[in-house]
CSV table of N, CA and C in Angstrom, one decimal:
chain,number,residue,atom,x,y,z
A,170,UNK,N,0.8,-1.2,0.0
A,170,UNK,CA,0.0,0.0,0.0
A,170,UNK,C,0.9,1.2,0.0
A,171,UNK,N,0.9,2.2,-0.5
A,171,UNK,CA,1.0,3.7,-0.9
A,171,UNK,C,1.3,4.5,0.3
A,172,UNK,N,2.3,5.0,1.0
A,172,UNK,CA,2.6,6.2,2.0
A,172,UNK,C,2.5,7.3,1.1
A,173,UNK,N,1.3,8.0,1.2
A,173,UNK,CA,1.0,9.1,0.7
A,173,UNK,C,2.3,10.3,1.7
A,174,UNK,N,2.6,10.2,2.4
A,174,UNK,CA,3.3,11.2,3.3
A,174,UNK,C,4.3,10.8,2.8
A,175,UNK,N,5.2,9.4,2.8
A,175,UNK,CA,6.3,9.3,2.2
A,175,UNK,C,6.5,9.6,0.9
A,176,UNK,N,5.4,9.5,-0.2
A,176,UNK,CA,5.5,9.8,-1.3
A,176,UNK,C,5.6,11.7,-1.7
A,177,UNK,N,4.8,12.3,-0.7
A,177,UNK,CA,5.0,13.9,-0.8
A,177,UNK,C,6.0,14.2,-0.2
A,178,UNK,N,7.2,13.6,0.5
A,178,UNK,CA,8.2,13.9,1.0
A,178,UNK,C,9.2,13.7,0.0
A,179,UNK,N,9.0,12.8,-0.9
A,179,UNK,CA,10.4,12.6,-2.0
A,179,UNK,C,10.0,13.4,-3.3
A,180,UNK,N,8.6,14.0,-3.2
A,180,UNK,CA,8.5,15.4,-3.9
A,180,UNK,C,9.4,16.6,-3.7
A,181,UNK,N,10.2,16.6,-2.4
A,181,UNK,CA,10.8,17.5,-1.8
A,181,UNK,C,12.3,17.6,-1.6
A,182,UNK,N,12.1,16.5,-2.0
A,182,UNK,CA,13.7,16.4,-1.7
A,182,UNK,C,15.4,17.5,-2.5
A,183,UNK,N,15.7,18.0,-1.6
A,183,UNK,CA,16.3,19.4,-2.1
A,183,UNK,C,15.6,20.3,-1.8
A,184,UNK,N,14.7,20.5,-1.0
A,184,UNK,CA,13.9,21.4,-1.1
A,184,UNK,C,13.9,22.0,0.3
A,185,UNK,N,13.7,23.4,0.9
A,185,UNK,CA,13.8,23.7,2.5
A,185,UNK,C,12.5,23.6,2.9
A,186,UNK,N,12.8,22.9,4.1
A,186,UNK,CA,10.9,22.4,4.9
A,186,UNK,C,10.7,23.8,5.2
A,187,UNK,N,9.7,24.3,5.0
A,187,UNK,CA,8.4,25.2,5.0
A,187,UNK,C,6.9,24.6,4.8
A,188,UNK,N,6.2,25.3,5.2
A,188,UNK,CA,5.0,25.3,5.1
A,188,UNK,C,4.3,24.5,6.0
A,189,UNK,N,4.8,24.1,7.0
A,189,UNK,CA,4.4,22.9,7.6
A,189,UNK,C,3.7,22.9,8.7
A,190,UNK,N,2.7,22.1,9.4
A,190,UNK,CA,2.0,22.6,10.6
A,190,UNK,C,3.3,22.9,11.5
A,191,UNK,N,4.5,22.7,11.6
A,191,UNK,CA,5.4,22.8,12.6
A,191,UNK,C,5.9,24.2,12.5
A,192,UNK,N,6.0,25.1,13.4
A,192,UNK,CA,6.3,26.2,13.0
A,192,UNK,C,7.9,26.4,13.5
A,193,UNK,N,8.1,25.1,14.2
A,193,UNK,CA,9.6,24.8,14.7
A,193,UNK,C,10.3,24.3,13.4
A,194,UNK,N,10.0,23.6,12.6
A,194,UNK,CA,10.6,23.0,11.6
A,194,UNK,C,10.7,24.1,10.7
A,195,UNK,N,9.5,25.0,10.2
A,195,UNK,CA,9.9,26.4,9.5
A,195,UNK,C,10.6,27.0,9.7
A,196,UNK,N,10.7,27.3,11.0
A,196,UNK,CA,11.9,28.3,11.5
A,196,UNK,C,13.3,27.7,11.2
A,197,UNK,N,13.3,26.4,11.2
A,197,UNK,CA,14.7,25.7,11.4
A,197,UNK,C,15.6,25.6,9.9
A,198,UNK,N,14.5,25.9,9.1
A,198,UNK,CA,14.9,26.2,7.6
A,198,UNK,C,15.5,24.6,6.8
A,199,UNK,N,15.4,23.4,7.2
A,199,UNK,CA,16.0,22.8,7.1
A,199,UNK,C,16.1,22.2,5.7
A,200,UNK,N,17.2,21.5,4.8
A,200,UNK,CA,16.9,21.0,3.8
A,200,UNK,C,16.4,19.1,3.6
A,201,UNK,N,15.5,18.7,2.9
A,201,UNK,CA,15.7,17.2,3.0
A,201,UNK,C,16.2,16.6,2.1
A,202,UNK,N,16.8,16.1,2.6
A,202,UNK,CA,17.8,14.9,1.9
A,202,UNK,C,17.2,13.6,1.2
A,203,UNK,N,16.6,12.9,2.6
A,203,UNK,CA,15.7,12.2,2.2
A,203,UNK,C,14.8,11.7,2.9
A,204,UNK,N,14.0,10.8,2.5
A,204,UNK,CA,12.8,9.8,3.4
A,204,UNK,C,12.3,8.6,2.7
A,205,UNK,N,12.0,7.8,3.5
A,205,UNK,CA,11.1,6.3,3.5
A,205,UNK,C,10.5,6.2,4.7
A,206,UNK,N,10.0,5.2,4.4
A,206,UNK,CA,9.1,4.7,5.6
A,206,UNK,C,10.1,4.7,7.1
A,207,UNK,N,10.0,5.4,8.0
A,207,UNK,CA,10.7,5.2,9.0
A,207,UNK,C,12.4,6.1,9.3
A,208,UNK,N,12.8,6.6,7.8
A,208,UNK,CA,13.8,6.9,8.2
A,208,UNK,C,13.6,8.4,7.2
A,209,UNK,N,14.4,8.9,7.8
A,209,UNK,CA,14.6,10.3,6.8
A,209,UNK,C,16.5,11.4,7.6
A,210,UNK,N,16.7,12.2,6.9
A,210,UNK,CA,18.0,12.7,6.4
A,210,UNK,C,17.6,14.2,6.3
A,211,UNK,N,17.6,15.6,6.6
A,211,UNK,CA,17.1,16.9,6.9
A,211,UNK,C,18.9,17.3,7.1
A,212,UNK,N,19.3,18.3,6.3
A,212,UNK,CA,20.5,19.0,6.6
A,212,UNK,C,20.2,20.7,7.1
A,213,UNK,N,21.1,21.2,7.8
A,213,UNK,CA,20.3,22.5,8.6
A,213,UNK,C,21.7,23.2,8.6
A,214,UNK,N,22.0,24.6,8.3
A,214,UNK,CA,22.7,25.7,8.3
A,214,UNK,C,23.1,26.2,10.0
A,215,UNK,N,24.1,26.0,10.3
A,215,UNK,CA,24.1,26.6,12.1
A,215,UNK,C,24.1,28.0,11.6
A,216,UNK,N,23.4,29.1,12.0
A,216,UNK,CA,23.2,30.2,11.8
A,216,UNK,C,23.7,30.9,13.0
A,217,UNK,N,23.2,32.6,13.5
A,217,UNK,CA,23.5,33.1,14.3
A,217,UNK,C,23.1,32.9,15.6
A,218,UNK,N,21.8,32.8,15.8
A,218,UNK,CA,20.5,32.9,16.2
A,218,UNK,C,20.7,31.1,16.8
A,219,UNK,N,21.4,30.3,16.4
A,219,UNK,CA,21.2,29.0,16.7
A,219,UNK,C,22.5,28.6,17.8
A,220,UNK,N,23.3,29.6,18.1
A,220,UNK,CA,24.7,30.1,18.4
A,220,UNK,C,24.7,30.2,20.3
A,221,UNK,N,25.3,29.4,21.2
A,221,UNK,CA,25.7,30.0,22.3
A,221,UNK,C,26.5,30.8,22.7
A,222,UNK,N,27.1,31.5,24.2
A,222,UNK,CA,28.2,32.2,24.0
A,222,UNK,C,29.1,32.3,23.7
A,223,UNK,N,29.5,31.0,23.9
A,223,UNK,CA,30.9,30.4,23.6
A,223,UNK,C,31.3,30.3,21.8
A,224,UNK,N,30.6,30.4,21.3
A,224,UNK,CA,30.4,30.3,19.6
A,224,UNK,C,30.1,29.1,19.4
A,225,UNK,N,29.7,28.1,19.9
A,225,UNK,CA,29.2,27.0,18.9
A,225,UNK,C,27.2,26.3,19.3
A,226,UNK,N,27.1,25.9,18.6
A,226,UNK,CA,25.8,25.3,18.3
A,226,UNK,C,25.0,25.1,19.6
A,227,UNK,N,24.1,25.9,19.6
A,227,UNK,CA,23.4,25.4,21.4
A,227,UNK,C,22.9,24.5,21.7
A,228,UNK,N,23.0,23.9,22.6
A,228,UNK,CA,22.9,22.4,23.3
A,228,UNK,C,21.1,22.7,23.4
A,229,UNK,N,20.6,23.4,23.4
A,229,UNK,CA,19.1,23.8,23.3
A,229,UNK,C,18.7,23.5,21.7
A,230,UNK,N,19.5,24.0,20.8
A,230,UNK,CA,19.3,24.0,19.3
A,230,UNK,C,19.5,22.7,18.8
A,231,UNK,N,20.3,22.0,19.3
A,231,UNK,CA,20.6,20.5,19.0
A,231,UNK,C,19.5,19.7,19.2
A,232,UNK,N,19.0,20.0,20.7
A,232,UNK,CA,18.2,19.2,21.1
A,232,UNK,C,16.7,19.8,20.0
A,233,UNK,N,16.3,20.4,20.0
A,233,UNK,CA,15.2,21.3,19.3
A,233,UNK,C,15.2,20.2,18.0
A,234,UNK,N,16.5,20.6,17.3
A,234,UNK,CA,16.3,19.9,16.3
A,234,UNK,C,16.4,18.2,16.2
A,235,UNK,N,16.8,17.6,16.7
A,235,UNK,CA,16.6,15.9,17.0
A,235,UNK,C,15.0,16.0,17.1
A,236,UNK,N,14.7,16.3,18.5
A,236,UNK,CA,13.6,16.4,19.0
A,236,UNK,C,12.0,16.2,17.7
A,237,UNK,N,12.3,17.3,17.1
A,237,UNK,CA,11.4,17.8,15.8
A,237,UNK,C,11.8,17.1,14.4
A,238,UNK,N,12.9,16.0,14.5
A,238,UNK,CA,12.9,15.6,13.1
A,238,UNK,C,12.8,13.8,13.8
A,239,UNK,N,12.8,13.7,14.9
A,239,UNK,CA,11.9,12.7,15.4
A,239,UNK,C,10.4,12.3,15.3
A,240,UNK,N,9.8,13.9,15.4
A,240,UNK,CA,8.8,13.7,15.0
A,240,UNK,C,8.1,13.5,13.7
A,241,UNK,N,9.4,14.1,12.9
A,241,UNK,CA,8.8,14.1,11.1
A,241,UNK,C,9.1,13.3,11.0
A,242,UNK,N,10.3,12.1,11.7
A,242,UNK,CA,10.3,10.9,11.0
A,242,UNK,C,9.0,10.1,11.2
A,243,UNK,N,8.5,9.9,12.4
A,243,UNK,CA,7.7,9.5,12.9
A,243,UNK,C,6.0,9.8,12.4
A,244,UNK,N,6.5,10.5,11.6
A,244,UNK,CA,5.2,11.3,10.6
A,244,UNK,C,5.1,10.4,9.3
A,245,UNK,N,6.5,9.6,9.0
A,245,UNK,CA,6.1,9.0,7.8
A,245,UNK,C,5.8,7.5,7.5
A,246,UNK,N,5.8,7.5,9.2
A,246,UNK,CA,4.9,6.1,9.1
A,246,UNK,C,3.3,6.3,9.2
A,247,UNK,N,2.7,7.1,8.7
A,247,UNK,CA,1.0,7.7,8.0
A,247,UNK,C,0.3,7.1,9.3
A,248,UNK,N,0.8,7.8,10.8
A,248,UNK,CA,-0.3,7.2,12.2
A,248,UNK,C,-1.1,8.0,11.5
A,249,UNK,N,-2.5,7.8,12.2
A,249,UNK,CA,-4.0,8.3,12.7
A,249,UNK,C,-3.7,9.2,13.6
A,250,UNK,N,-2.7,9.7,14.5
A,250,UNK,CA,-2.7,10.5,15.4
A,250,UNK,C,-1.2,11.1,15.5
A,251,UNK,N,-1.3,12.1,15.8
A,251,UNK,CA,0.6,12.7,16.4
A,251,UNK,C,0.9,12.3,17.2
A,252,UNK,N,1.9,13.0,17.3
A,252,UNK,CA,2.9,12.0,18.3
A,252,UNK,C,3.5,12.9,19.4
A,253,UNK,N,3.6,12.9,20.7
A,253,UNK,CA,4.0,14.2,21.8
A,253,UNK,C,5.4,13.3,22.0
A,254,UNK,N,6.3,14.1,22.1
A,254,UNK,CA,7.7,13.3,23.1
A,254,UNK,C,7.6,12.9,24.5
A,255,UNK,N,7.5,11.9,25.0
A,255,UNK,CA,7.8,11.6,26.1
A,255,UNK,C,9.0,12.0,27.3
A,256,UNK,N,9.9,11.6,26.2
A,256,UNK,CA,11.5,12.1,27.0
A,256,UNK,C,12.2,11.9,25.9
A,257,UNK,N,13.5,12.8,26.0
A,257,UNK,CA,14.4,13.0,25.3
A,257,UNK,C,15.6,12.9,25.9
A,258,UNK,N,16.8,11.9,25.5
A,258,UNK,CA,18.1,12.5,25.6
A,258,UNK,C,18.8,12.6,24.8
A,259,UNK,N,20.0,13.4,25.0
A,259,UNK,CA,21.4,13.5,24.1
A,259,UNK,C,22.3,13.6,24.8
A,260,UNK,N,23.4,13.3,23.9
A,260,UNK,CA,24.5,13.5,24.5
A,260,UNK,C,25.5,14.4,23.6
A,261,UNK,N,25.9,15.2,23.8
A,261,UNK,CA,26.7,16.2,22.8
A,261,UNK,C,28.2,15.4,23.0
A,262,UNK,N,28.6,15.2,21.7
A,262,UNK,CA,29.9,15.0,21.5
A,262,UNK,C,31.0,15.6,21.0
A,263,UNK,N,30.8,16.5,20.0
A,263,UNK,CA,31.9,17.4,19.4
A,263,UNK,C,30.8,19.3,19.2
A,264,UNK,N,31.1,19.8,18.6
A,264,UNK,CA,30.9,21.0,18.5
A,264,UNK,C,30.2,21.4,17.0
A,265,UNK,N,29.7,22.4,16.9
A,265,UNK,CA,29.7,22.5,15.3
A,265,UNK,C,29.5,24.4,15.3
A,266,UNK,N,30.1,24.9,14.4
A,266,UNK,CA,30.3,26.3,14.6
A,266,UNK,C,29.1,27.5,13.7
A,267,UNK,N,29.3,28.3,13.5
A,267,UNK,CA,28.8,29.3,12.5
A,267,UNK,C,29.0,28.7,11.0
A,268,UNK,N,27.6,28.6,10.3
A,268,UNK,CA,27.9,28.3,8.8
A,268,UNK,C,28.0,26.7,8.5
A,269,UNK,N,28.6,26.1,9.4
A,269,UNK,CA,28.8,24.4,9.3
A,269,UNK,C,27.3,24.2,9.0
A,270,UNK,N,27.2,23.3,8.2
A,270,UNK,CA,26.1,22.0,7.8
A,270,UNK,C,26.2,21.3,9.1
A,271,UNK,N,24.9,20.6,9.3
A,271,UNK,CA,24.8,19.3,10.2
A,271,UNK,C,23.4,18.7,9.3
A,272,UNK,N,23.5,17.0,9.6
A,272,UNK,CA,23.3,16.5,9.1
A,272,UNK,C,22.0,15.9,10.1
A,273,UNK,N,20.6,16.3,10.4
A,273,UNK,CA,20.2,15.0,11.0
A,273,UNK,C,19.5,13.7,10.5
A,274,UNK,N,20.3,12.6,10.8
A,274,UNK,CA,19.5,11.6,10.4
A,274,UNK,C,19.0,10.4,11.5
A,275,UNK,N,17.8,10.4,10.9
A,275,UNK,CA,16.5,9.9,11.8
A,275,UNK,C,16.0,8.5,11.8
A,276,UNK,N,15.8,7.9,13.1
A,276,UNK,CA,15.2,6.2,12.3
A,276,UNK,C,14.7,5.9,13.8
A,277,UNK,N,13.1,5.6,13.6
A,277,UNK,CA,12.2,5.1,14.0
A,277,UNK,C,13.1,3.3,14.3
A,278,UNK,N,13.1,2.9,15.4
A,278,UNK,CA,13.7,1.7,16.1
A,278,UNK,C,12.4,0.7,16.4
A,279,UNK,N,11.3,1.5,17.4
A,279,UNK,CA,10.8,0.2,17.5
A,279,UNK,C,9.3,1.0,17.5
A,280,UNK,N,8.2,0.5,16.3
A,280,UNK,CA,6.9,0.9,16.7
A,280,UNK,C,6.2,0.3,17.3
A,281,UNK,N,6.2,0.4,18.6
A,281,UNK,CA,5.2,-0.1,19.3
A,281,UNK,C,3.6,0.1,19.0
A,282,UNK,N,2.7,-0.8,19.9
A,282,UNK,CA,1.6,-0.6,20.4
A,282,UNK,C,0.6,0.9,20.6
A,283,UNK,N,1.3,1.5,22.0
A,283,UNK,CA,1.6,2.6,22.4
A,283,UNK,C,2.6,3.7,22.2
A,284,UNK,N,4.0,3.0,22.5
A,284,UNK,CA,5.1,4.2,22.3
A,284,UNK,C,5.8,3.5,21.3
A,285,UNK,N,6.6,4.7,21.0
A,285,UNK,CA,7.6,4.5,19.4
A,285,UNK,C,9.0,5.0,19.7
A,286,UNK,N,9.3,4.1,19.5
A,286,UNK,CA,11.3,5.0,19.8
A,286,UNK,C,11.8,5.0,18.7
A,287,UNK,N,12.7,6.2,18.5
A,287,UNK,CA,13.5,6.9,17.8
A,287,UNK,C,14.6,7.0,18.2
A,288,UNK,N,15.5,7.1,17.2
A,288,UNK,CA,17.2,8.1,17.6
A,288,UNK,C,17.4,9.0,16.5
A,289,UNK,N,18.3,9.7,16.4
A,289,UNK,CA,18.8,10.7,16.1
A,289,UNK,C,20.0,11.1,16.1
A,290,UNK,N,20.9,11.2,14.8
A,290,UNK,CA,22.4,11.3,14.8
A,290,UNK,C,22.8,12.9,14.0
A,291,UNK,N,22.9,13.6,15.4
A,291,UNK,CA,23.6,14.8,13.9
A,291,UNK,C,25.0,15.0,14.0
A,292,UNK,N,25.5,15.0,12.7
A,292,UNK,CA,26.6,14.7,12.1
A,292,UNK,C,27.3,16.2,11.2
A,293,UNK,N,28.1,16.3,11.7
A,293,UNK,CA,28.7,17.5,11.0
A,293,UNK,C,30.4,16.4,10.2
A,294,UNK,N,30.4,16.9,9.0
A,294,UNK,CA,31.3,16.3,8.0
A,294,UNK,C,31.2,15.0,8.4
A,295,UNK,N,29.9,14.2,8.5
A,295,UNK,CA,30.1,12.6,8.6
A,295,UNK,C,30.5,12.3,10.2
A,296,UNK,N,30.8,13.1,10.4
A,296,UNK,CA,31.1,13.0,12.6
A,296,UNK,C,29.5,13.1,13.0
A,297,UNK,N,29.6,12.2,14.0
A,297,UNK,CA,28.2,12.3,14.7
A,297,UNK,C,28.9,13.5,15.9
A,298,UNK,N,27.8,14.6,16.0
A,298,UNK,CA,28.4,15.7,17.0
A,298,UNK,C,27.3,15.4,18.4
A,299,UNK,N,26.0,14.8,18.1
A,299,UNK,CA,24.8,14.4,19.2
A,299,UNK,C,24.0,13.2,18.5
A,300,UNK,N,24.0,12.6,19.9
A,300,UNK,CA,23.4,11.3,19.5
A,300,UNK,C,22.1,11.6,20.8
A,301,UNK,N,20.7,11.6,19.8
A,301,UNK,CA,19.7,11.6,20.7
A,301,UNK,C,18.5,10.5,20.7
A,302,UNK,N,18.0,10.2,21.4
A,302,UNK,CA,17.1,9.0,21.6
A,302,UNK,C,15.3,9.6,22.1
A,303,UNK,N,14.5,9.4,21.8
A,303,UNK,CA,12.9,9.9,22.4
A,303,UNK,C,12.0,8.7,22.4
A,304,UNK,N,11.1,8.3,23.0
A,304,UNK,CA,10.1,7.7,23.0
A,304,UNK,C,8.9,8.9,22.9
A,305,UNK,N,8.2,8.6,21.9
A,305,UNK,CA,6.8,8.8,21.3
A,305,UNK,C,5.9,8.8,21.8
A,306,UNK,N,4.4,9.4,22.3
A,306,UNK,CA,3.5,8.4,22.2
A,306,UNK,C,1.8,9.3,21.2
A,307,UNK,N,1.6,8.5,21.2
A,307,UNK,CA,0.5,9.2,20.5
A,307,UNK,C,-0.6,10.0,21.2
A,308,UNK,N,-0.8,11.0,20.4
A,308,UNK,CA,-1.7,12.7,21.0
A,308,UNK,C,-3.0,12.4,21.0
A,309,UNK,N,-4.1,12.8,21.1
A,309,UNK,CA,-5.6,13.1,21.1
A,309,UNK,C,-5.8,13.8,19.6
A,310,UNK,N,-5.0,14.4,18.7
A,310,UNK,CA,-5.3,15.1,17.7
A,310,UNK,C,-4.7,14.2,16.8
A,311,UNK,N,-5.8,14.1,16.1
A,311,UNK,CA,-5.8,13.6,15.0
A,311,UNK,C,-5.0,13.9,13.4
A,312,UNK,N,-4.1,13.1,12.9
A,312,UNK,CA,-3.5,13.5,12.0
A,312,UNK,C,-4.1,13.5,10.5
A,313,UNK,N,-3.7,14.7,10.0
A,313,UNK,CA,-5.1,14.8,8.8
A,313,UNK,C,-4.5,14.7,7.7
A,314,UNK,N,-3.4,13.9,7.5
A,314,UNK,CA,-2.9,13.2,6.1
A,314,UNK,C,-3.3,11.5,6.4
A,315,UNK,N,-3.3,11.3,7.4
A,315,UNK,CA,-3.6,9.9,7.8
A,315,UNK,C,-4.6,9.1,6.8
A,316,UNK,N,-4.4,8.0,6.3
A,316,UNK,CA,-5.8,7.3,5.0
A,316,UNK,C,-6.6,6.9,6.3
């Protein structure tokens, strides 16, 4: 059968996520790389605005973005309902600066019943810089791409 959501995602590909009910993901300007069922690829510009004091990538921004491309991965397995985070961790391992690319890529691990887990690798030049993990579970609001 047909993932209409996966199939309008590989319409996109190269393309910056806008338009999206996410207004986190607009903001975040990100590019997609790619998607299938379960997994997807989003590259993101470290800007100013995304910047701690110290000059590199805020441990808030990292997390923001795992967090939110957990949930679009998790969007293209076409549930009936969204999906709220449960918990989230990461663990920051290297740095990424002004202008660097990062790379996140996303994979749905185990879809449960109830909850869904994910991880999350973002990668600057092929280096994993945060490795994050969420369990899922599904919202009261209904998702309206859903067949």
């Amino acid at each position: 059968m047909a993932n209409p959501i996966v199939e309008f995602l590989n319409t996109q590909i190269g393309s910056t996520i806008e338009n999206t009910p996410s207004e986190v993901s607009n903001w975040l300007k990100g590019k997609l790389i790619s998607a299938e069922l379960g997994k997807i690829a989003v590259s993101f510009k470290v800007r100013k605005e995304m910047m701690n004091p110290a000059g590199v990538l805020h441990g808030g921004m990292a997390s923001l973005i795992a967090d939110d491309m957990m949930g679009l991965c998790l969007f293209t397995l076409n549930k009936e309902h969204f999906y709220t985070s449960v918990n989230l961790t990461i663990d920051f391992l290297k740095p990424a600066f002004l202008d660097d690319e990062i790379v996140a890529e996303t994979e749905v691990i185990k879809d449960g019943r109830k909850i869904t887990h994910c991880v999350c690798k973002l990668k600057r030049d092929d280096v994993v810089i945060a490795y994050s993990t969420s369990n899922l579970m599904a919202t009261s609001k209904a998702n309206s791409f859903s067949q």
